[in-house]
């Protein structure tokens, strides 16, 4: 029997799928991070408004921070839209979320390696005060690096799953 994407019983047969659970989780994480970027951008904007008029060096740094917050917020919104489209099984969203997952893999791997190199550079400093601050920062940093290392293969798996024919058939065709 040939299964087509117009098969009304396809959803009943599809059952539980880990890729759907991961899509929901990615949506929740992107929503949380988006709210964090908004809060940080609001604080930076307030600091920028309270800055003295002649302080161009700090103003430039705050503008740079604000631009990064906005860029991360836009990226979080793209992830949210792609995840919502996949949850609603829109055909356009499958390829978008595959691309987003692969871009996130590259970004997380790059940031993890960069963070590791920064950690090694800071670890070589001989100042006792700096070493004490690094000791306090070590656990959250290691947790962040472990989460990034875990996220890369999980996101690669999600991108692979979204390309599988059995998953592709679960998405609605574009109205034509």
Short mmCIF file of N, CA and C in Angstrom, two decimals, residues 23 59 140 144 165:
data_model
loop_
_atom_site.label_atom_id
_atom_site.label_comp_id
_atom_site.label_asym_id
_atom_site.label_seq_id
_atom_site.Cartn_x
_atom_site.Cartn_y
_atom_site.Cartn_z
N UNK A 23 11.28 19.40 19.40
CA UNK A 23 10.81 20.67 18.82
C UNK A 23 10.13 21.52 19.88
N UNK A 59 29.39 54.59 25.61
CA UNK A 59 28.20 54.58 24.75
C UNK A 59 28.40 53.60 23.59
N UNK A 140 29.46 26.98 36.85
CA UNK A 140 28.49 27.40 35.81
C UNK A 140 29.07 27.30 34.40
N UNK A 144 27.59 25.03 31.39
CA UNK A 144 27.24 25.62 30.09
C UNK A 144 27.95 24.88 28.96
N UNK A 165 11.92 10.44 5.23
CA UNK A 165 10.65 10.39 4.49
C UNK A 165 9.43 10.16 5.38
#
